[in-house]
Coordinates of C-alpha atoms in Angstrom, one line a residue:
M1 CA 21.4 -3.0 -20.2
A2 CA 20.2 -4.8 -23.3
K3 CA 19.3 -7.9 -21.2
Q4 CA 17.3 -5.7 -18.7
V5 CA 15.4 -4.1 -21.7
V6 CA 14.6 -7.5 -23.1
T7 CA 13.4 -8.8 -19.7
T8 CA 11.2 -5.7 -19.3
I9 CA 9.7 -6.1 -22.7
F10 CA 9.0 -9.8 -22.0
F11 CA 7.1 -9.1 -18.8
V12 CA 5.1 -6.3 -20.4
L13 CA 4.1 -8.6 -23.3
F14 CA 3.4 -11.4 -20.8
H15 CA 1.2 -9.2 -18.7
C16 CA -0.7 -8.0 -21.8
I17 CA -1.4 -11.5 -23.0
I18 CA -2.4 -12.8 -19.6
S19 CA -4.6 -9.7 -18.9
Y20 CA -6.4 -10.1 -22.2
W21 CA -7.0 -13.8 -21.6
A22 CA -8.2 -13.1 -18.1
F23 CA -10.5 -10.4 -19.4
M24 CA -12.0 -12.7 -21.9
S25 CA -12.4 -15.6 -19.4
S26 CA -13.4 -13.4 -16.4
C27 CA -14.9 -10.1 -17.3
S28 CA -17.2 -11.6 -19.9
I29 CA -19.0 -13.7 -17.4
H30 CA -20.1 -10.6 -15.6
S31 CA -20.1 -8.1 -18.4
S32 CA -23.2 -6.2 -17.2
T33 CA -21.4 -5.2 -14.0
K34 CA -17.8 -5.2 -15.1
T35 CA -17.4 -1.5 -14.3
S36 CA -19.4 -1.6 -11.0
I37 CA -17.8 -1.6 -7.6
P38 CA -18.3 -4.6 -5.3
E39 CA -20.3 -3.6 -2.3
I40 CA -17.6 -5.0 -0.1
A41 CA -14.7 -3.2 -1.9
R42 CA -14.1 -0.8 1.1
Y43 CA -13.1 -3.8 3.2
F44 CA -10.3 -5.1 1.0
G45 CA -7.6 -3.7 3.3
T46 CA -4.1 -3.6 1.9
K47 CA -5.4 -5.3 -1.3
G48 CA -7.7 -2.3 -2.0
R49 CA -7.6 0.4 -4.7
Y50 CA -6.4 3.9 -4.0
E51 CA -9.7 5.1 -5.6
E52 CA -11.6 3.7 -2.6
V53 CA -9.7 6.1 -0.4
N54 CA -10.2 9.1 -2.7
T55 CA -13.5 8.3 -4.5
Y56 CA -13.4 11.6 -6.5
L57 CA -10.6 9.9 -8.6
I58 CA -13.1 7.5 -10.0
D59 CA -14.6 10.2 -12.2
D60 CA -11.3 12.0 -12.8
I61 CA -8.1 10.2 -12.1
L62 CA -6.0 13.4 -12.4
A63 CA -8.2 15.5 -10.1
I64 CA -6.9 17.0 -6.9
N65 CA -9.2 17.9 -4.0
S66 CA -7.9 21.1 -2.3
S67 CA -10.6 20.9 0.3
L68 CA -8.8 17.9 1.9
V69 CA -5.5 19.9 2.3
T70 CA -4.6 22.6 4.8
L71 CA -2.0 25.1 3.5
P72 CA 0.0 27.7 5.4
S73 CA -0.4 31.4 4.7
S74 CA -0.2 32.6 1.1
T75 CA 3.0 34.4 2.1
C76 CA 4.7 31.0 2.3
R77 CA 6.3 29.0 -0.6
E78 CA 7.1 25.3 -1.0
I79 CA 10.8 24.5 -0.9
H80 CA 10.9 20.7 -0.6
L81 CA 8.8 17.6 -1.0
T82 CA 9.6 14.1 0.2
A83 CA 7.1 11.4 -1.0
I84 CA 7.3 7.9 0.5
I85 CA 5.0 5.8 -1.7
R86 CA 3.8 2.2 -1.7
H87 CA 4.1 0.3 -5.0
G88 CA 1.1 0.1 -7.3
T89 CA -1.5 -2.6 -7.9
R90 CA 0.1 -6.0 -8.2
F91 CA -0.6 -9.7 -8.8
P92 CA -1.0 -12.0 -5.8
T93 CA 2.1 -13.6 -4.4
I94 CA 2.7 -17.3 -5.2
K95 CA 1.6 -18.3 -1.7
N96 CA -1.8 -16.7 -2.2
I97 CA -2.1 -17.9 -5.8
Q98 CA -1.8 -21.4 -4.4
K99 CA -4.5 -20.8 -1.8
M100 CA -6.7 -19.3 -4.6
R101 CA -6.1 -22.3 -6.8
D102 CA -7.0 -24.7 -4.0
F103 CA -10.3 -22.9 -3.3
Y104 CA -11.2 -22.7 -7.0
D105 CA -10.6 -26.5 -7.2
L106 CA -12.9 -27.0 -4.2
V107 CA -15.7 -25.0 -5.7
V108 CA -15.5 -26.6 -9.1
R109 CA -15.2 -30.1 -7.7
N110 CA -17.5 -30.1 -4.7
A111 CA -19.9 -27.1 -4.6
T112 CA -23.4 -28.1 -5.4
D113 CA -25.7 -25.1 -4.7
N114 CA -27.5 -23.6 -7.7
L115 CA -26.5 -20.0 -6.8
S116 CA -26.0 -18.0 -10.0
C117 CA -22.5 -16.9 -9.0
L118 CA -21.4 -20.6 -8.6
S119 CA -22.9 -21.4 -12.0
E120 CA -20.9 -18.6 -13.5
I121 CA -17.7 -19.7 -11.8
K122 CA -18.1 -23.3 -12.7
S123 CA -19.1 -22.8 -16.3
R124 CA -17.2 -19.7 -17.5
W125 CA -14.5 -18.6 -15.0
K126 CA -11.0 -20.0 -15.4
M127 CA -8.2 -20.0 -12.9
W128 CA -5.9 -17.7 -14.8
Y129 CA -3.5 -16.7 -12.0
K130 CA -0.1 -18.4 -12.6
D131 CA 2.8 -18.9 -10.2
E132 CA 5.1 -16.8 -12.3
M133 CA 3.0 -13.7 -11.7
D134 CA 4.2 -13.8 -8.0
G135 CA 3.6 -10.3 -6.8
R136 CA 4.6 -8.6 -10.1
L137 CA 3.2 -5.1 -10.9
V138 CA 0.2 -5.1 -13.2
E139 CA -0.6 -2.5 -15.8
K140 CA -3.1 -0.9 -13.4
G141 CA -0.2 -0.5 -11.0
R142 CA 1.9 1.3 -13.6
E143 CA -1.1 3.6 -14.2
D144 CA -1.4 4.2 -10.5
H145 CA 2.1 5.7 -10.3
R146 CA 1.9 7.6 -13.6
H147 CA -1.3 9.3 -12.5
L148 CA 0.1 10.0 -9.0
A149 CA 3.1 11.7 -10.5
Q150 CA 0.8 13.9 -12.6
R151 CA -1.3 14.8 -9.7
L152 CA 1.8 15.7 -7.6
I153 CA 2.8 18.1 -10.4
R154 CA -0.5 19.8 -9.9
W155 CA -0.2 19.8 -6.1
F156 CA 3.5 21.1 -6.2
P157 CA 3.9 23.0 -9.5
S158 CA 6.9 25.0 -8.2
L159 CA 8.8 21.9 -7.1
L160 CA 8.1 19.3 -9.8
T161 CA 9.3 21.4 -12.6
E162 CA 11.2 20.8 -15.8
G163 CA 14.1 22.9 -14.4
N164 CA 14.4 20.7 -11.3
V165 CA 14.4 17.6 -13.4
R166 CA 17.0 18.9 -15.8
Q167 CA 19.2 20.1 -13.0
G168 CA 19.1 16.8 -11.1
R169 CA 17.1 18.1 -8.1
V170 CA 14.4 15.3 -8.3
K171 CA 15.7 12.1 -6.8
L172 CA 14.1 8.6 -7.2
I173 CA 14.8 5.8 -4.7
T174 CA 13.2 2.4 -4.7
S175 CA 13.2 -1.1 -3.1
S176 CA 14.8 -3.7 -5.2
K177 CA 11.6 -5.7 -5.6
H178 CA 10.4 -5.7 -9.2
R179 CA 7.0 -4.2 -8.3
C180 CA 8.7 -1.2 -6.7
V181 CA 11.3 -0.7 -9.4
N182 CA 8.6 -0.8 -12.1
S183 CA 6.4 1.5 -10.0
T184 CA 9.2 4.0 -9.8
I185 CA 9.9 3.8 -13.6
A186 CA 6.1 4.4 -14.1
F187 CA 6.2 7.4 -11.8
R188 CA 9.1 8.8 -13.8
E189 CA 7.1 8.3 -17.0
G190 CA 4.2 10.1 -15.5
L191 CA 6.5 12.9 -14.4
M192 CA 8.1 13.3 -17.9
T193 CA 4.7 13.2 -19.5
G194 CA 3.1 15.6 -17.1
L195 CA 6.0 18.1 -17.6
S196 CA 5.9 17.6 -21.4
I197 CA 9.5 16.6 -21.4
K198 CA 10.4 14.7 -24.5
E199 CA 11.9 11.2 -24.1
E200 CA 15.5 12.2 -23.6
V201 CA 17.1 9.4 -21.7
E202 CA 19.9 11.7 -20.4
L203 CA 17.3 13.9 -18.7
E204 CA 15.4 11.2 -16.9
P205 CA 16.0 11.1 -13.2
A206 CA 18.1 8.1 -12.3
V207 CA 16.4 5.3 -10.2
S208 CA 18.5 4.4 -7.2
V209 CA 17.9 1.0 -5.4
N210 CA 18.3 1.2 -1.6
D211 CA 16.9 -1.7 0.4
A212 CA 18.6 -0.5 3.6
L213 CA 16.0 2.3 3.5
M214 CA 13.0 0.8 1.7
R215 CA 13.2 -2.7 3.0
Y216 CA 14.7 -1.9 6.4
F217 CA 12.6 -4.6 8.1
D218 CA 14.6 -7.3 6.4
K219 CA 17.8 -5.8 7.8
C220 CA 16.6 -5.5 11.4
D221 CA 17.7 -8.7 13.2
R222 CA 15.6 -8.1 16.3
F223 CA 12.4 -7.6 14.2
V224 CA 13.2 -10.7 12.1
K225 CA 13.7 -12.9 15.2
E226 CA 11.1 -11.5 17.5
V227 CA 8.3 -10.9 15.0
E228 CA 8.9 -12.1 11.5
N229 CA 10.0 -15.6 12.4
N230 CA 8.2 -15.9 15.7
K231 CA 4.7 -17.5 15.5
S232 CA 3.8 -16.4 19.0
A233 CA 4.2 -12.7 17.9
L234 CA 0.9 -13.1 15.9
E235 CA -1.0 -15.1 18.6
E236 CA -3.9 -12.6 18.5
V237 CA -4.2 -13.2 14.7
K238 CA -4.3 -16.9 15.2
R239 CA -6.9 -16.7 17.9
F240 CA -9.1 -14.6 15.7
S241 CA -8.8 -17.0 12.9
E242 CA -10.0 -19.7 15.3
G243 CA -12.6 -17.5 17.0
P244 CA -16.4 -17.3 16.7
E245 CA -16.5 -14.5 14.1
M246 CA -14.3 -16.3 11.6
K247 CA -15.9 -19.6 12.3
R248 CA -19.3 -18.1 11.4
V249 CA -17.8 -16.8 8.1
M250 CA -16.5 -20.3 7.3
E251 CA -19.8 -21.9 8.1
K252 CA -21.8 -19.5 5.9
M253 CA -19.3 -20.1 3.1
A254 CA -19.8 -23.9 3.5
D255 CA -23.6 -23.4 3.5
R256 CA -23.5 -21.4 0.3
L257 CA -21.3 -24.0 -1.4
K258 CA -23.2 -26.9 0.1
V259 CA -20.0 -28.6 1.2
P260 CA -19.1 -30.0 4.7
Y261 CA -18.0 -27.5 7.3
T262 CA -14.7 -29.4 7.5
S263 CA -14.0 -28.5 3.8
V264 CA -13.8 -24.7 4.5
T265 CA -10.9 -23.3 6.5
D266 CA -9.8 -19.8 7.3
D267 CA -7.4 -20.2 4.3
S268 CA -10.4 -21.0 2.1
V269 CA -12.3 -17.8 3.0
E270 CA -9.2 -15.8 2.7
A271 CA -8.6 -17.2 -0.8
A272 CA -12.2 -16.4 -1.8
F273 CA -11.8 -12.9 -0.5
Y274 CA -8.5 -12.5 -2.5
L275 CA -10.3 -13.8 -5.7
C276 CA -12.9 -11.1 -5.2
S277 CA -10.4 -8.3 -4.5
Y278 CA -7.8 -9.1 -7.1
E279 CA -10.4 -9.5 -9.9
F280 CA -11.6 -6.0 -9.0
T281 CA -8.3 -4.2 -8.4
I282 CA -6.5 -5.7 -11.4
L283 CA -9.3 -6.0 -14.0
K284 CA -12.0 -3.7 -12.6
V285 CA -14.4 -6.7 -12.5
N286 CA -17.1 -7.1 -9.9
S287 CA -16.7 -10.8 -10.1
P288 CA -19.0 -13.6 -8.9
W289 CA -16.5 -14.5 -6.2
C290 CA -17.6 -11.3 -4.4
Q291 CA -21.1 -12.7 -4.1
L292 CA -19.9 -15.4 -1.8
F293 CA -19.6 -12.7 1.0
D294 CA -22.1 -10.4 2.7
E295 CA -21.0 -7.2 4.4
V296 CA -20.6 -8.7 7.8
D297 CA -18.3 -11.4 6.3
A298 CA -16.3 -8.7 4.7
Q299 CA -16.0 -6.8 7.9
V300 CA -14.6 -9.9 9.6
M301 CA -12.1 -10.4 6.8
E302 CA -11.0 -6.8 7.0
Y303 CA -10.5 -7.1 10.7
A304 CA -8.4 -10.2 10.3
G305 CA -6.2 -8.4 7.9
D306 CA -5.9 -5.3 10.2
L307 CA -5.0 -7.5 13.1
K308 CA -2.1 -9.0 11.1
Q309 CA -0.8 -5.5 10.1
Y310 CA -1.3 -4.2 13.7
W311 CA 0.7 -7.0 15.3
K312 CA 3.3 -7.6 12.6
R313 CA 3.9 -4.0 11.5
S314 CA 2.4 -1.6 13.9
Y315 CA 1.6 -1.0 17.6
G316 CA 1.5 -4.8 18.5
H317 CA 5.2 -4.9 19.2
D318 CA 7.6 -2.0 20.0
I319 CA 10.3 -3.3 17.5
N320 CA 7.8 -3.0 14.6
S321 CA 8.0 0.8 14.6
K322 CA 11.5 1.0 15.9
S323 CA 12.7 -1.0 12.9
S324 CA 11.9 2.1 10.8
C325 CA 14.4 4.4 12.6
I326 CA 16.7 4.4 9.7
L327 CA 14.0 5.8 7.4
F328 CA 12.9 8.3 10.0
H329 CA 16.4 9.7 10.4
D330 CA 16.9 9.7 6.6
L331 CA 13.8 11.9 6.3
F332 CA 14.8 14.4 9.0
Y333 CA 18.4 14.5 7.8
R334 CA 17.2 15.5 4.4
L335 CA 14.8 18.1 5.8
D336 CA 17.6 19.6 8.0
Q337 CA 19.8 19.9 4.9
V338 CA 17.1 21.8 3.1
V339 CA 16.7 24.1 6.0
T340 CA 20.4 24.7 6.2
Q341 CA 20.6 25.4 2.5
I342 CA 17.7 27.8 2.6
N343 CA 19.2 29.7 5.6
S344 CA 22.5 29.9 3.9
N345 CA 20.9 31.2 0.6
V346 CA 22.3 28.1 -1.2
T347 CA 20.4 26.4 -4.0
I348 CA 18.5 23.4 -2.6
S349 CA 20.2 20.2 -3.8
E350 CA 17.0 18.1 -3.6
A351 CA 13.8 19.8 -4.3
V352 CA 11.9 16.5 -4.5
T353 CA 12.7 13.1 -3.2
V354 CA 10.5 10.1 -4.1
Q355 CA 11.0 6.8 -2.3
V356 CA 9.0 3.8 -3.4
G357 CA 8.6 0.8 -1.1
H358 CA 5.9 -1.4 0.5
A359 CA 3.0 -1.3 2.9
E360 CA 5.6 -2.7 5.3
T361 CA 7.7 0.3 4.7
L362 CA 5.0 2.9 5.5
I363 CA 3.1 1.3 8.4
P364 CA 6.0 1.1 10.9
L365 CA 7.1 4.7 10.0
L366 CA 3.5 6.0 10.5
T367 CA 3.4 4.1 13.8
L368 CA 6.7 5.6 14.9
L369 CA 5.2 9.0 14.3
D370 CA 2.3 8.0 16.6
L371 CA -0.3 8.1 13.9
F372 CA -3.5 6.0 13.7
K373 CA -3.3 4.9 17.2
D374 CA -6.5 3.6 18.9
D375 CA -7.0 4.0 22.6
V376 CA -7.7 0.3 22.9
P377 CA -5.4 -2.1 21.2
L378 CA -6.8 -4.4 18.4
K379 CA -7.2 -7.9 19.8
S380 CA -8.8 -11.1 18.8
T381 CA -11.7 -10.6 21.3
N382 CA -12.8 -7.0 20.6
F383 CA -13.9 -7.2 16.9
A384 CA -17.4 -6.0 17.9
T385 CA -16.2 -2.9 19.8
Q386 CA -13.6 -1.9 17.1
Q387 CA -16.0 -1.1 14.3
N388 CA -15.0 2.6 14.6
R389 CA -11.3 2.0 14.9
I390 CA -8.7 4.4 13.5
F391 CA -6.3 1.7 12.4
R392 CA -7.8 0.5 9.1
S393 CA -5.1 -0.7 6.8
G394 CA -7.2 -0.2 3.7
H395 CA -7.6 3.5 4.5
I396 CA -3.9 3.9 5.4
V397 CA -2.0 1.8 2.9
P398 CA -4.0 0.9 -0.2
Y399 CA -2.0 0.4 -3.4
T400 CA 0.0 3.6 -4.1
A401 CA -0.4 4.9 -0.6
N402 CA 1.7 8.0 -0.1
L403 CA 3.2 9.9 2.8
L404 CA 4.0 13.5 1.6
V405 CA 6.2 15.7 3.8
V406 CA 6.4 19.3 2.6
L407 CA 8.6 22.2 3.8
Y408 CA 7.5 25.8 3.4
K409 CA 9.6 28.9 3.7
C410 CA 7.4 31.5 5.5
P411 CA 8.2 35.0 6.8
E412 CA 8.2 33.6 10.4
G413 CA 10.4 30.6 9.5
I414 CA 10.2 27.1 8.1
R415 CA 6.9 25.2 8.4
M416 CA 6.2 21.6 7.7
G417 CA 3.1 20.0 6.3
V418 CA 2.2 16.2 6.3
R419 CA -0.3 14.5 4.0
L420 CA -1.3 10.9 3.7
N421 CA -2.9 9.8 0.5
E422 CA -3.3 13.5 -0.5
K423 CA -5.1 14.5 2.7
S424 CA -3.6 16.7 5.4
L425 CA -2.6 15.1 8.7
T426 CA -2.1 16.9 12.0
L427 CA 0.8 15.3 13.9
P428 CA -0.1 13.9 17.3
G429 CA 0.8 16.4 20.1
L430 CA 0.6 19.4 17.7
T431 CA -2.4 21.5 17.1
D432 CA -1.3 23.4 14.0
P433 CA -1.8 21.3 10.8
V434 CA 1.2 23.1 9.3
P435 CA 3.5 23.7 12.3
M436 CA 6.9 25.3 12.6
Y437 CA 9.5 22.8 11.6
E438 CA 11.3 23.4 14.9
D439 CA 8.1 22.4 16.8
V440 CA 8.0 19.2 14.9
K441 CA 11.6 18.4 15.9
K442 CA 10.8 19.2 19.5
R443 CA 7.8 16.8 19.3
Y444 CA 10.0 14.0 18.1
S445 CA 13.1 15.0 20.0
D446 CA 13.4 11.6 21.8
L447 CA 13.5 9.8 18.4
L448 CA 15.8 12.3 16.9
G449 CA 18.2 12.0 19.8
G450 CA 18.0 8.2 19.9
C451 CA 16.2 5.6 17.8
D452 CA 19.6 4.4 16.5
Q453 CA 18.9 1.6 14.0
E454 CA 22.0 -0.5 14.9
T455 CA 21.1 -0.3 18.6
V456 CA 17.3 -1.0 18.4
C457 CA 17.8 -3.9 15.9
K458 CA 20.7 -5.6 17.8
M459 CA 19.8 -8.8 19.4
N460 CA 20.4 -9.0 23.2
Y461 CA 21.8 -12.4 23.9
S462 CA 22.7 -11.8 27.5

């Protein structure tokens, strides 16, 4: 335990030092616009802020917007909440840090244009991202979860209560990845603060690590073989990276930098896009890197990211969604337990269950529920006709994205509400935004009666 505390303190101090140094070397070069939002921020995809999805939070991070939520009759009362949440804002992974470093070196060494943004980058911006940061949670990510916990207290005041915390009816489950564990701890801090519970360690809800649920994709052999480790599974992504839209983005980047076209690859423009997005999401800086893109470039970069999520995690391959069967069944098993306890006049054992994972945890489950499905599949050749697509990863799974499933006890029976990112969703095939729970089970009866994890993930070698 002492070792864990020392390690946690080390990384907090490490982050503070790095963030301060980065602020001094990066924010200061653009101090006049350090709190402004890049014009292309809405195209950052899975690297985007939660505040771009719910813009009212920019002015008040603890605000809730009741106009975005449909509730059942006032005669109903909330009896259970399951929240499946993506981790908060994080550092880039080591793979992307290396790409960013290579592109920074290219700009410093070879770029010759006199654009003001290039002058700023060359003279005052320093490459502050280090390999050891490798996907770790940043302070903004901790704040994301603390604030979400406090908003959920406002959304569900009868469920997220001191009494439920003290009586062990609030459960916290997480992926083993450090960014998820630390997000969960931050959520717990926000919960304790929001409920004005003093720091009494014995009262804090325990954090349980469960990769079988929160990183199910790693455990699904068929997904790993057919998609994760199969380059042909992402053929559409590769074709788009070699297609005319991406080629034009690369050429425009080379023209801006005054370097040969052969110097700029799809990895180069991706790295530049990451430099823009991470500077903003981590440090709230509208950095000069963002000025290397116009809106059309950003739309192309967003589509490239959406294509990858579509083919690797969503409707591109059937196993993508089926790999989440274990999480689907875990959810409905818990909901069934709550209904049984209510019907038996027994105290509900889990008033609130919070499960913290990844974008890769949420997207397959949302796909399994048939949500965000376009009539025409996303492909490498239909960028121009997909401008109004439903499947936009930045709208679905920004940092701290959350799927909220709520059960209500009503005079007519148990109802169920679903929200994504604090906005009501109507489940496909149902017209009532807060349908009867039994109607939801009928809608997904095929999955409830099948979708066995062991069966769907088993490799067929015959």
